[in-house]
PDB file of C-alpha atoms in Angstrom:
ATOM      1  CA  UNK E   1      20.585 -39.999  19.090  1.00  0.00           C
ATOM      2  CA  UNK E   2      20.009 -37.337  16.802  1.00  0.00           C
ATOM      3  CA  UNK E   3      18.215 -39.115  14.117  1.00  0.00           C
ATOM      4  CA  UNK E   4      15.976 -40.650  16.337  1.00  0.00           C
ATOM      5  CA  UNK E   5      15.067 -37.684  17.355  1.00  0.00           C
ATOM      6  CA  UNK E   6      14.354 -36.889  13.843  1.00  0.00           C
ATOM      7  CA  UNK E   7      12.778 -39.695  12.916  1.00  0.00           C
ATOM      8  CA  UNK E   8      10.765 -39.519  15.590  1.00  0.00           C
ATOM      9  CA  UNK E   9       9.701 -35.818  14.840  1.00  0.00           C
ATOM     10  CA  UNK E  10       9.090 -36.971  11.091  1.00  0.00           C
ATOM     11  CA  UNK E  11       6.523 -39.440  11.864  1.00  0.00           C
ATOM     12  CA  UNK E  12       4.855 -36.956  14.362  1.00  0.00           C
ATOM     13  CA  UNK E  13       3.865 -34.784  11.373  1.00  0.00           C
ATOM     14  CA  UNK E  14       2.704 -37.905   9.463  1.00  0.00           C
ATOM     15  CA  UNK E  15       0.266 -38.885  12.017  1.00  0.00           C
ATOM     16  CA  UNK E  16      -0.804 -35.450  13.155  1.00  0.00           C
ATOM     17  CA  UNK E  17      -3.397 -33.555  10.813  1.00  0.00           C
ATOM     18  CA  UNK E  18      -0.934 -30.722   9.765  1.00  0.00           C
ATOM     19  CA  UNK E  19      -3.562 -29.068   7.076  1.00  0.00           C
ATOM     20  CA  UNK E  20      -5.973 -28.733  10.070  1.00  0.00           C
ATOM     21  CA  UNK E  21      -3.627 -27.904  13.061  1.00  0.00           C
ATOM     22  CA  UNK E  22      -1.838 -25.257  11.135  1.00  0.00           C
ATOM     23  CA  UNK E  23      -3.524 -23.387   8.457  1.00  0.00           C
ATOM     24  CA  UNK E  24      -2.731 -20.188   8.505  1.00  0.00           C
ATOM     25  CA  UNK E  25      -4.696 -16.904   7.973  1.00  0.00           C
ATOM     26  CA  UNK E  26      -2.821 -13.672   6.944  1.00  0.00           C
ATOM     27  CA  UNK E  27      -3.506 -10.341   5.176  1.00  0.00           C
ATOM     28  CA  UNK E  28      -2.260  -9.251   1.450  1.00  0.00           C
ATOM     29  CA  UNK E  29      -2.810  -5.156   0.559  1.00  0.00           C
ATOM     30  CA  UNK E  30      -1.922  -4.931  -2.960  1.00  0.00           C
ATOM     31  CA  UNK E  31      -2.559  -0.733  -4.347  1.00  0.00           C
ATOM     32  CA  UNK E  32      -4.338  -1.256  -8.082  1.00  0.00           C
ATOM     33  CA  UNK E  33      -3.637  -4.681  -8.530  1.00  0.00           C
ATOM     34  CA  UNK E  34      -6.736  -6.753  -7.665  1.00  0.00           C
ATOM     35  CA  UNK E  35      -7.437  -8.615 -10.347  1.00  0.00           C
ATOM     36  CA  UNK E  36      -3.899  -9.938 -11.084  1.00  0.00           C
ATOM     37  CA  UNK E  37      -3.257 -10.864  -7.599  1.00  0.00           C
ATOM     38  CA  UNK E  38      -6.327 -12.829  -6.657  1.00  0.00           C
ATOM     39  CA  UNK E  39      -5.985 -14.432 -10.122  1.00  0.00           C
ATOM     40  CA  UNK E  40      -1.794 -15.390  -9.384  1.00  0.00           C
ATOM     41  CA  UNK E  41      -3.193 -17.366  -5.903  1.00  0.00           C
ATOM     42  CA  UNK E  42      -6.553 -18.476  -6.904  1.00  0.00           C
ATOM     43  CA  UNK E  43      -4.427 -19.976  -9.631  1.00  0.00           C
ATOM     44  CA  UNK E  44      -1.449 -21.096  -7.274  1.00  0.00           C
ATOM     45  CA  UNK E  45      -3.636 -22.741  -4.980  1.00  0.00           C
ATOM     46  CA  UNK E  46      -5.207 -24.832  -7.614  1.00  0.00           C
ATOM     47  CA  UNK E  47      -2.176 -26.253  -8.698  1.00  0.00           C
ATOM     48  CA  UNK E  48      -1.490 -27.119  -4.787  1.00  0.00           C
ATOM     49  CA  UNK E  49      -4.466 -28.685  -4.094  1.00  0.00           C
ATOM     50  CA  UNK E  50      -4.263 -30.971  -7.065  1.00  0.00           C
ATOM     51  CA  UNK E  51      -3.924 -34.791  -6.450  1.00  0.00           C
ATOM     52  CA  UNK E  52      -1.512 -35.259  -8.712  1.00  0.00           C
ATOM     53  CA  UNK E  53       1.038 -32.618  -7.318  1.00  0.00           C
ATOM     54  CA  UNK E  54       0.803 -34.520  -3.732  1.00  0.00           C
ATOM     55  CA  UNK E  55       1.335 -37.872  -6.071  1.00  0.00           C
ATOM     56  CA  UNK E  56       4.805 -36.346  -7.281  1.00  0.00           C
ATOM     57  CA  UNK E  57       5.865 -35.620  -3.917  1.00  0.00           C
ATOM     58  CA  UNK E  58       6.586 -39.413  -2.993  1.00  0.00           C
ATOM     59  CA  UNK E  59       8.599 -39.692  -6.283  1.00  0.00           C
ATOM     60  CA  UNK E  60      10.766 -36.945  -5.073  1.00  0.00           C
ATOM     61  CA  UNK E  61      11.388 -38.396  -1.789  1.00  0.00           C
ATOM     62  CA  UNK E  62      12.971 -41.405  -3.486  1.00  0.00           C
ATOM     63  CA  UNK E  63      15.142 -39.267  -5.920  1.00  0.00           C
ATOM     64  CA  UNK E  64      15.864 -37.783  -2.665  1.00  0.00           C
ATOM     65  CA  UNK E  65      16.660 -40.835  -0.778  1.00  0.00           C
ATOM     66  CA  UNK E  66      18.952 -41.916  -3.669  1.00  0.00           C
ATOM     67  CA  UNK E  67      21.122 -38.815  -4.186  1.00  0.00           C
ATOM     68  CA  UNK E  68      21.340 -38.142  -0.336  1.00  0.00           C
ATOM     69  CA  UNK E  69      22.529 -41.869   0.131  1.00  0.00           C
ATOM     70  CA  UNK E  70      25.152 -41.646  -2.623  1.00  0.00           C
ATOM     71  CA  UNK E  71      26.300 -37.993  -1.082  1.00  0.00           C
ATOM     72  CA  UNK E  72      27.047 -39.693   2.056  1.00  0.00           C
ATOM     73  CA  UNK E  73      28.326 -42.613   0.700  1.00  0.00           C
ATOM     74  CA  UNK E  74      30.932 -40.111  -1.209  1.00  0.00           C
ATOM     75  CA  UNK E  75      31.675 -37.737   1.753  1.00  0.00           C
ATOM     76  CA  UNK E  76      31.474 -40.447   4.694  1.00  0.00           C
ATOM     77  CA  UNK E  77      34.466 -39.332   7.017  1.00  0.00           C
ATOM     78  CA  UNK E  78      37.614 -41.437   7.367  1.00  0.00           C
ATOM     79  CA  UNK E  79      36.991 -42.881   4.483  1.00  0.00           C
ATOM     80  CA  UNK E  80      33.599 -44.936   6.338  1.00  0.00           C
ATOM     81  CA  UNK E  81      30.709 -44.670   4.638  1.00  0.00           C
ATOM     82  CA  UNK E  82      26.996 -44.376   6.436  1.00  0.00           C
ATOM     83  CA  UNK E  83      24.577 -46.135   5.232  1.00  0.00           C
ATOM     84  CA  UNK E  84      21.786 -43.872   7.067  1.00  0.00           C
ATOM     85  CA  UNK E  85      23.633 -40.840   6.438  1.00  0.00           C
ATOM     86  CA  UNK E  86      20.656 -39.972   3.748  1.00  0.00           C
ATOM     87  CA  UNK E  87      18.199 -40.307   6.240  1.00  0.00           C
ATOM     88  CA  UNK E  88      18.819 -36.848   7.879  1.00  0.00           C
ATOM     89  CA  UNK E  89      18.618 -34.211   4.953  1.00  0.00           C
ATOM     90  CA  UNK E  90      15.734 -36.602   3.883  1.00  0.00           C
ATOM     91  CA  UNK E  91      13.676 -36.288   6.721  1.00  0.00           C
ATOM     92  CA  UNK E  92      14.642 -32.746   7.285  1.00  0.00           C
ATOM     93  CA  UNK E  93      12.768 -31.932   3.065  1.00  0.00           C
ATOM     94  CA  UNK E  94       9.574 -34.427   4.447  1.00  0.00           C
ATOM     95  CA  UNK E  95       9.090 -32.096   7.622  1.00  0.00           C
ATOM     96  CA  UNK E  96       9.783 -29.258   5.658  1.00  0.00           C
ATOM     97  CA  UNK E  97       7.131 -30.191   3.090  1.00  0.00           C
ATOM     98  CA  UNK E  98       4.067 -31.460   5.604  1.00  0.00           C
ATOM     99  CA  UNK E  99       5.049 -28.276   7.473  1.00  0.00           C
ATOM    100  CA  UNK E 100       5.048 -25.731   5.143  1.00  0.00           C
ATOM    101  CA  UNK E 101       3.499 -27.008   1.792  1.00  0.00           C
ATOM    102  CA  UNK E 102       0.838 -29.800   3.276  1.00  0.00           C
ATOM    103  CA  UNK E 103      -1.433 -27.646   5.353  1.00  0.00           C
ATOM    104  CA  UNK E 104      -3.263 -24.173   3.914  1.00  0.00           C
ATOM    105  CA  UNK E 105      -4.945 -21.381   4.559  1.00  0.00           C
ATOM    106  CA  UNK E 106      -6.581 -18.557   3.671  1.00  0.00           C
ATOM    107  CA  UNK E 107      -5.042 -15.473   1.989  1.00  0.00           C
ATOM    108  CA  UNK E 108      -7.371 -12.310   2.660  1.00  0.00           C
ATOM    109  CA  UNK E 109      -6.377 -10.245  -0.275  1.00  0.00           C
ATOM    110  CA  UNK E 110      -7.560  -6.217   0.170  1.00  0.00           C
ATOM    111  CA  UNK E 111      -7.416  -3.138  -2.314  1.00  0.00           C
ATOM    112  CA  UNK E 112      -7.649   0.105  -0.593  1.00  0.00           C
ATOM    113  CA  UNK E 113      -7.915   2.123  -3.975  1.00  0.00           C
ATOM    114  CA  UNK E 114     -10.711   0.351  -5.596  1.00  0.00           C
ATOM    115  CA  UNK E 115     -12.105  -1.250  -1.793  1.00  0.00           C
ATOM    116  CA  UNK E 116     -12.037  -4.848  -3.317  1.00  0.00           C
ATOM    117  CA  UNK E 117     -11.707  -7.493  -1.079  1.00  0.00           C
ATOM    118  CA  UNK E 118     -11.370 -11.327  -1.482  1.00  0.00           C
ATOM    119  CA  UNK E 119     -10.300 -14.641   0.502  1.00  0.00           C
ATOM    120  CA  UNK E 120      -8.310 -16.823  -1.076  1.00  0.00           C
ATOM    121  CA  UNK E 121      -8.121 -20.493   0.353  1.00  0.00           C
ATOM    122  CA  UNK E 122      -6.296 -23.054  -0.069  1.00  0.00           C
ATOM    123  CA  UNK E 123      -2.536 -21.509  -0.276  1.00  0.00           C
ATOM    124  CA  UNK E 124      -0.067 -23.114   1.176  1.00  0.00           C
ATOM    125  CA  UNK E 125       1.211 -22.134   4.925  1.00  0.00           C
ATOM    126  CA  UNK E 126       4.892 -21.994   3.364  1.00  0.00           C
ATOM    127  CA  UNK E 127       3.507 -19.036   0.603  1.00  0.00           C
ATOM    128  CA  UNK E 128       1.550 -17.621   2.879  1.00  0.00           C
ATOM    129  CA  UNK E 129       4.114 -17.097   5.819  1.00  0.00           C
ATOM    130  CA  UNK E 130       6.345 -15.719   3.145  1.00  0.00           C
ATOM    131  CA  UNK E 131       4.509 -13.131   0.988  1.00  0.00           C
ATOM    132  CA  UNK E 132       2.377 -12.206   4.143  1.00  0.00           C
ATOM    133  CA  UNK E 133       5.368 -10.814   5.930  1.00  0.00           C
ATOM    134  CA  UNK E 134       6.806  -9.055   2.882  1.00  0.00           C
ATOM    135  CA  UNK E 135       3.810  -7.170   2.411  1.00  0.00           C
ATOM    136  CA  UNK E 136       3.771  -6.460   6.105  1.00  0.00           C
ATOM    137  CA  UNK E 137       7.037  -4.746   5.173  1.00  0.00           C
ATOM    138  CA  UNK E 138       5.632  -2.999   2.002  1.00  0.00           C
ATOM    139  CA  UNK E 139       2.592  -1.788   3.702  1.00  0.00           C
ATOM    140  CA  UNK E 140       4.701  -0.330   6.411  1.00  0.00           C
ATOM    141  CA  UNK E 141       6.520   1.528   4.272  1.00  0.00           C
ATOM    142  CA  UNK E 142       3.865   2.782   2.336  1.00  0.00           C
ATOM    143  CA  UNK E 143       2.125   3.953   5.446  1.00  0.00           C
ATOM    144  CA  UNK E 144       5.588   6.158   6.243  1.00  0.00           C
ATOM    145  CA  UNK E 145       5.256   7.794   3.423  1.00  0.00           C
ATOM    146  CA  UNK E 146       1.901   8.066   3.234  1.00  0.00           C
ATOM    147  CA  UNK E 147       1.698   9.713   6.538  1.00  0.00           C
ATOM    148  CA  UNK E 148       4.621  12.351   5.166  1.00  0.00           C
ATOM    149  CA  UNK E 149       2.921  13.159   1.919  1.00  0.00           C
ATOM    150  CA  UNK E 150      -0.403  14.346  -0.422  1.00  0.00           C
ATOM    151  CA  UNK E 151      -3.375  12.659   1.257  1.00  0.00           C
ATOM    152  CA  UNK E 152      -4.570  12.111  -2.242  1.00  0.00           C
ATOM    153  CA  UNK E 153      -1.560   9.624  -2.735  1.00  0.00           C
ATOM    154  CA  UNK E 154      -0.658   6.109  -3.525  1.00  0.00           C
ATOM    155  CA  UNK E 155      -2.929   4.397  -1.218  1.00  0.00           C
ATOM    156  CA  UNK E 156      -5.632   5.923  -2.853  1.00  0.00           C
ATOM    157  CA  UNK E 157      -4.110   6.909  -6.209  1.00  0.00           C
ATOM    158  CA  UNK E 158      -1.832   4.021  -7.267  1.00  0.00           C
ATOM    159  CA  UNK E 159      -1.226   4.339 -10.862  1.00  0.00           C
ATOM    160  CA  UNK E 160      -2.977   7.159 -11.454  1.00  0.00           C
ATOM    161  CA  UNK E 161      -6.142   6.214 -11.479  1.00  0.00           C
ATOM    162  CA  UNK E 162      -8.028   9.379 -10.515  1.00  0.00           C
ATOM    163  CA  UNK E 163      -6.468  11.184 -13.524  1.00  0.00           C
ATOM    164  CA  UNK E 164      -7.119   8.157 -16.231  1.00  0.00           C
ATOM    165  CA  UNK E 165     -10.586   8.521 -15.341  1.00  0.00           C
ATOM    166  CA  UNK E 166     -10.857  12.258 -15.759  1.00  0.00           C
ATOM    167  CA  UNK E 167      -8.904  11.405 -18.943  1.00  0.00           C
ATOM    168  CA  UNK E 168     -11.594   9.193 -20.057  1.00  0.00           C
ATOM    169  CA  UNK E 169     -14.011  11.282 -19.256  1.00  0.00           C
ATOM    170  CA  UNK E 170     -12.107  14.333 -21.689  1.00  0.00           C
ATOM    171  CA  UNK E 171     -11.756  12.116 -24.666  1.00  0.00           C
ATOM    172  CA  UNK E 172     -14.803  10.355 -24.299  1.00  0.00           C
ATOM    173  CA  UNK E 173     -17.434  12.167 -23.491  1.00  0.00           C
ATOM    174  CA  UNK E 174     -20.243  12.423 -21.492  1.00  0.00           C
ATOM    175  CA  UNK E 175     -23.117   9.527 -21.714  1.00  0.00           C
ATOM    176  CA  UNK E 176     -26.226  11.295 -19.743  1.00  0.00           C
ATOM    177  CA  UNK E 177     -28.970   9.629 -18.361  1.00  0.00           C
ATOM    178  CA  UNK E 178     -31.545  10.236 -21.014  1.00  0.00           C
ATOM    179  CA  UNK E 179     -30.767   9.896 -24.378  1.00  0.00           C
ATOM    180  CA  UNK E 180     -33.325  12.144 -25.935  1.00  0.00           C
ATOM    181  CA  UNK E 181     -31.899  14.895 -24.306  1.00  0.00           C
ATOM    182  CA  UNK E 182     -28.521  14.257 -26.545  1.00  0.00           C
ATOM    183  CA  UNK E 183     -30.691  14.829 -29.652  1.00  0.00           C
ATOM    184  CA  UNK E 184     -32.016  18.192 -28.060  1.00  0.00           C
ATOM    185  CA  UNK E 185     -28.651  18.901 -27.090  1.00  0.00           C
ATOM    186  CA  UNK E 186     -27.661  18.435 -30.453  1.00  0.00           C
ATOM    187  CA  UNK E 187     -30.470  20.107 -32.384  1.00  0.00           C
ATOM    188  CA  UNK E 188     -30.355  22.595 -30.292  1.00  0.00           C
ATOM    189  CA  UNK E 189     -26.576  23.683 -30.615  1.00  0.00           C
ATOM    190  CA  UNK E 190     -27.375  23.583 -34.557  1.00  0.00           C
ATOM    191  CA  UNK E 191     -30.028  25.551 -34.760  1.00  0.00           C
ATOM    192  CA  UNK E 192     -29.952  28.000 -31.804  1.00  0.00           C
ATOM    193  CA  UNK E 193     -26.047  27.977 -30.645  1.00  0.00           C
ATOM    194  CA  UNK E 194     -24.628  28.633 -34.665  1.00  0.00           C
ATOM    195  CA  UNK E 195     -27.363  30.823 -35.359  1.00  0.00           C
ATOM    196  CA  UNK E 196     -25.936  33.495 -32.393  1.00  0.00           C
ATOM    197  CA  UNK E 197     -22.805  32.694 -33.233  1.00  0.00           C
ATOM    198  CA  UNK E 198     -23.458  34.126 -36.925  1.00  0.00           C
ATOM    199  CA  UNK E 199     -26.096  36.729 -35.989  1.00  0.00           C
ATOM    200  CA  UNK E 200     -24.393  40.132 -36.075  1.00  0.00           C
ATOM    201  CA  UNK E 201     -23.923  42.277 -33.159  1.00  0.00           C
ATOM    202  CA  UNK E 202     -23.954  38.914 -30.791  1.00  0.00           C
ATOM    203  CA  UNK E 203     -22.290  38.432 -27.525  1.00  0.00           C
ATOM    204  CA  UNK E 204     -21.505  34.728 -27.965  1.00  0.00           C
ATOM    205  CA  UNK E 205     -18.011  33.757 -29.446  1.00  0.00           C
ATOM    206  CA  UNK E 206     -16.351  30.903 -30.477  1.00  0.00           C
ATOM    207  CA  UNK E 207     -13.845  31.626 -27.915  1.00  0.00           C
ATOM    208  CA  UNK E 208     -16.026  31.349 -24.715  1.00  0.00           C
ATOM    209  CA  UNK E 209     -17.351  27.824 -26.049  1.00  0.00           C
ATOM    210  CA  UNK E 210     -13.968  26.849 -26.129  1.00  0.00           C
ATOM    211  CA  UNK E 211     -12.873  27.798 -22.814  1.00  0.00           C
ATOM    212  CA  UNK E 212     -15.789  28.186 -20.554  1.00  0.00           C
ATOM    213  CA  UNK E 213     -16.853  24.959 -18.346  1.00  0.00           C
ATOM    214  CA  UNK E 214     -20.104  25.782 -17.560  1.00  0.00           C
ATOM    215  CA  UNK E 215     -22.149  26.043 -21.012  1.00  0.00           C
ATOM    216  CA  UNK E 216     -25.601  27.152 -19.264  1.00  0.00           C
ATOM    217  CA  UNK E 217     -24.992  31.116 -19.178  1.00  0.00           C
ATOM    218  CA  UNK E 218     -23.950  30.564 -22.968  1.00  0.00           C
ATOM    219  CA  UNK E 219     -27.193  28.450 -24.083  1.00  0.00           C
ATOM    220  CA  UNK E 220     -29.023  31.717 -22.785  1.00  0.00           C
ATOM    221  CA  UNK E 221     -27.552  33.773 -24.685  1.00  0.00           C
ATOM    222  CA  UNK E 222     -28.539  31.511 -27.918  1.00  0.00           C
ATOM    223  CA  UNK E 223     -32.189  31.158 -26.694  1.00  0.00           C
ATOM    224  CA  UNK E 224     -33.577  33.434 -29.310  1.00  0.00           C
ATOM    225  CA  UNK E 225     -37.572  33.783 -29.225  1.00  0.00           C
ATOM    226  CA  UNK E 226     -37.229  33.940 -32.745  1.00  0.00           C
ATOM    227  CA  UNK E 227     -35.731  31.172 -34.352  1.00  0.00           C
ATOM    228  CA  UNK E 228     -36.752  27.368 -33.599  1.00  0.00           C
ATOM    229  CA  UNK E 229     -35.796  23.990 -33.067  1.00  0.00           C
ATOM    230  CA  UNK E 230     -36.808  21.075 -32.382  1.00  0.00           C
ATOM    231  CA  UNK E 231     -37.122  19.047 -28.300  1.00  0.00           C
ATOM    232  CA  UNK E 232     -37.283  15.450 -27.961  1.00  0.00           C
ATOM    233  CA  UNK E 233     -38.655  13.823 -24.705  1.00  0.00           C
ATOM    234  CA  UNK E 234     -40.584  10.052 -23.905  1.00  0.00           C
ATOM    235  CA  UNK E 235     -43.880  12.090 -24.503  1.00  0.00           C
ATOM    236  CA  UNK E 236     -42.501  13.217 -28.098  1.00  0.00           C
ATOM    237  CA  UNK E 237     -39.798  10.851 -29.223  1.00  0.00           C
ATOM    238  CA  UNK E 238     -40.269  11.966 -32.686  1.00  0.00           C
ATOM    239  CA  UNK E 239     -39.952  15.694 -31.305  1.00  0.00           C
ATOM    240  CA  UNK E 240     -41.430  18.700 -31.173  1.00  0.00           C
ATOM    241  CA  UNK E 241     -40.737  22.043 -32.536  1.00  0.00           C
ATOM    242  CA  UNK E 242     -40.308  24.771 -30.261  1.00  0.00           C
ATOM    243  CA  UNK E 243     -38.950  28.185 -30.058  1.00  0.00           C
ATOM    244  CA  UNK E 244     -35.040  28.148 -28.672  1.00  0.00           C
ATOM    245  CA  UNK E 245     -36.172  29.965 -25.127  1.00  0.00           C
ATOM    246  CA  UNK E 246     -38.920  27.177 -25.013  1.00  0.00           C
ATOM    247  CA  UNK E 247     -35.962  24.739 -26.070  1.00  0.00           C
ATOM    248  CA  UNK E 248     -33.339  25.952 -23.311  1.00  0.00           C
ATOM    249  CA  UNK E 249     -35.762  25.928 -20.245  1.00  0.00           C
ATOM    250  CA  UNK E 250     -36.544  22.412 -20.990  1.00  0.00           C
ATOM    251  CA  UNK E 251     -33.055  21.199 -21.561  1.00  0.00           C
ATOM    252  CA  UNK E 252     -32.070  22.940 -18.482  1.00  0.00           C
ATOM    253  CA  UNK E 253     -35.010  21.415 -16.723  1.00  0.00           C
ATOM    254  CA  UNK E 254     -33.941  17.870 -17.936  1.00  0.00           C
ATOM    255  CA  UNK E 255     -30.443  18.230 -16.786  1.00  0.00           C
ATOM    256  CA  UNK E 256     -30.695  19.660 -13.133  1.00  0.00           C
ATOM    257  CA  UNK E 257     -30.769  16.160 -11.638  1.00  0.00           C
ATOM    258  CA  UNK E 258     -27.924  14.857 -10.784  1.00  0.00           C
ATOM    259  CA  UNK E 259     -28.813  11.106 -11.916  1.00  0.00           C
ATOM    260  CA  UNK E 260     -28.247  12.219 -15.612  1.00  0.00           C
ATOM    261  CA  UNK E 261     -24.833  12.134 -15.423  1.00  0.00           C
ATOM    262  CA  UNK E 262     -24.972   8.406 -13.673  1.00  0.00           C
ATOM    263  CA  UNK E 263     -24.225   6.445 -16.446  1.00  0.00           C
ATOM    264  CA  UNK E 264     -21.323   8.440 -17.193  1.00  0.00           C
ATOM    265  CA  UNK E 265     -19.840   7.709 -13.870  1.00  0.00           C
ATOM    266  CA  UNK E 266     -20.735   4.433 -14.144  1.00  0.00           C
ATOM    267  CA  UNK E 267     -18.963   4.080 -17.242  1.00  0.00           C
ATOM    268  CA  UNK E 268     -15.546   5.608 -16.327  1.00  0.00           C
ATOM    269  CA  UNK E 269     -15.516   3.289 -13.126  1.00  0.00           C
ATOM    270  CA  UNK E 270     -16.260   0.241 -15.097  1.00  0.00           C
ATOM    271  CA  UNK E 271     -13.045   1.037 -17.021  1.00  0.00           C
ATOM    272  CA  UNK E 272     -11.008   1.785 -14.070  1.00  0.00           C
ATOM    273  CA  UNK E 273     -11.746  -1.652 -13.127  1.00  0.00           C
ATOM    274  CA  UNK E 274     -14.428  -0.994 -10.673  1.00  0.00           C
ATOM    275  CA  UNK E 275     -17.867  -2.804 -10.314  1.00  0.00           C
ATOM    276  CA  UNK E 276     -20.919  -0.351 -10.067  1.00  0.00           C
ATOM    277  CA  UNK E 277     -23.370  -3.102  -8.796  1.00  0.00           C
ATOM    278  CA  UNK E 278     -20.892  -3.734  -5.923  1.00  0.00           C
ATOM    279  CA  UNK E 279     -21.900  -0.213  -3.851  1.00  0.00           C
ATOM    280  CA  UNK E 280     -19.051   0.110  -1.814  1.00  0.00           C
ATOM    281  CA  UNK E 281     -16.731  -0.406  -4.624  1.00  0.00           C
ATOM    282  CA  UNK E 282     -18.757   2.707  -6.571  1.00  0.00           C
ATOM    283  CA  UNK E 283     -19.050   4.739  -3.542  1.00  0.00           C
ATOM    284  CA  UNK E 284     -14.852   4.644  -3.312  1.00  0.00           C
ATOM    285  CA  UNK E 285     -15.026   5.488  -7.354  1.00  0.00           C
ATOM    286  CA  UNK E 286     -17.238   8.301  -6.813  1.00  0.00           C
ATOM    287  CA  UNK E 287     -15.270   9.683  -3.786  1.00  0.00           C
ATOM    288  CA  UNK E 288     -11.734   9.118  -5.870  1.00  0.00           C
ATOM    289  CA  UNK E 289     -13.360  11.300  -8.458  1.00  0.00           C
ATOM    290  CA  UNK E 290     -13.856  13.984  -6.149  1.00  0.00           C
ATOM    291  CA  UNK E 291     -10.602  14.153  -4.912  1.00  0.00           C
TER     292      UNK E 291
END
């Protein structure tokens, strides 16, 4: 009686459109791991969906049959064997398979540090069922201590992320908006900035260039009405020479806005594995940066 029943269960899966009936949608948070996750089941459903993977599943089936006929033939009871005691474990591996590996669905795949998000179709049920519940777990967990800890924590700060970009920042510099107003940056730190810092009786010293963050009160006290250098601009990109209080007010003037330092942040969340053109991926890079 029993293996009617499962025979009779067996060819309801056969007949019944399994990848239709019971794909399967579930949720995947990964913390500052993106790209290698959405590659690992991107990649894992390819393999799945191949025709040649579905071709391998029939040889299997008679391996099966074959070493599940000569198990009960070996273990038959009373020294009896079956000949249909194969057909049970066999059947039980075919409903397994058009259960769990046959139909797919979609794996929505979410990064709360960078605010990436992508769908992932075609993974089996089977996968799905399993890692989908195991990150349930994880995220859980990382919501209790979360909800005990910094605010600027793992969720939003998984492998450091906030600090490498501050760190890239320090050793590499800041790329502002216009480039001519590097070379009057430059010019003007050569000619005006070493000039005070030689000129007896000055106020500047090498000391508050060193540790001072905001440089403006100490290009003041270099803009000397008496010594020159030279400003570059798009009206004069072969520059002009000007006195170094001329020089200051228009490098000040050139820096107020806040869109000079753009590429710079563009640049540091580009390496943190951000994409500027996506704008709520750059809006959660720009907020991470001010935490």
């Amino acid at each position: 009686m029993k293996l009617k029943y499962a025979i009779f269960l067996a060819l309801l899966f056969l007949l019944i459109p399994v990848s239709s009936v019971f794909a399967l949608d579930m949720e995947y948070y990964t913390y500052n791991g993106f790209g290698p996750i959405v590659s690992a089941f991107t990649k894992l459903a390819l393999i799945f969906s191949d025709a040649t993977y579905h071709a391998f599943f029939f040889a299997v089936i008679v391996l099966g049959i074959l070493f599940g006929s000569a198990a009960a033939y070996f273990t038959a009871k009373n020294g009896r064997p079956s000949p249909l005691g194969w057909v049970l474990p066999t059947l039980t591996g075919v409903i397994f398979y058009f259960a769990l590996i046959v139909p797919t669905g979609t794996l929505n795949i979410y990064d709360p540090v960078k605010n990436q998000f992508q769908a992932v179709a075609g993974v089996p049920d089977g996968v799905i069922l399993v890692v989908g519940y195991l990150n349930l777990i994880e995220r859980g967990l990382t919501e209790i201590v979360a909800t005990a800890g910094d605010p600027v924590g793992y969720q939003s700060q998984a492998g450091g992320i906030g600090f490498d970009m501050l760190l890239n920042v320090h050793s590499k510099g800041i790329l502002l908006q216009d480039q001519y107003l590097h070379q009057s940056l430059r010019k003007y730190i050569e000619d005006c900035v070493f000039f005070e810092l030689n000129r007896p009786g000055t106020t500047l010293t090498i000391n508050q260039l060193s540790n001072n963050p905001d440089f403006t009160p100490l290009f003041d006290l270099a803009a000397n009405p008496a010594i020159f250098t030279v400003f570059y601009n798009d009206a004069t990109p072969q520059g002009v020479t000007q006195t170094c209080t001329l020089a200051n007010t228009n490098i000040k003037t050139a820096i107020a806005p806040a869109t000079q330092f753009e590429n710079t942040t563009r640049s540091r969340c580009a390496e943190a594995g951000f994409d500027p053109s996506v704008p709520v991926e750059y809006t959660r890079c720009q907020s991470m940066f001010s935490d």
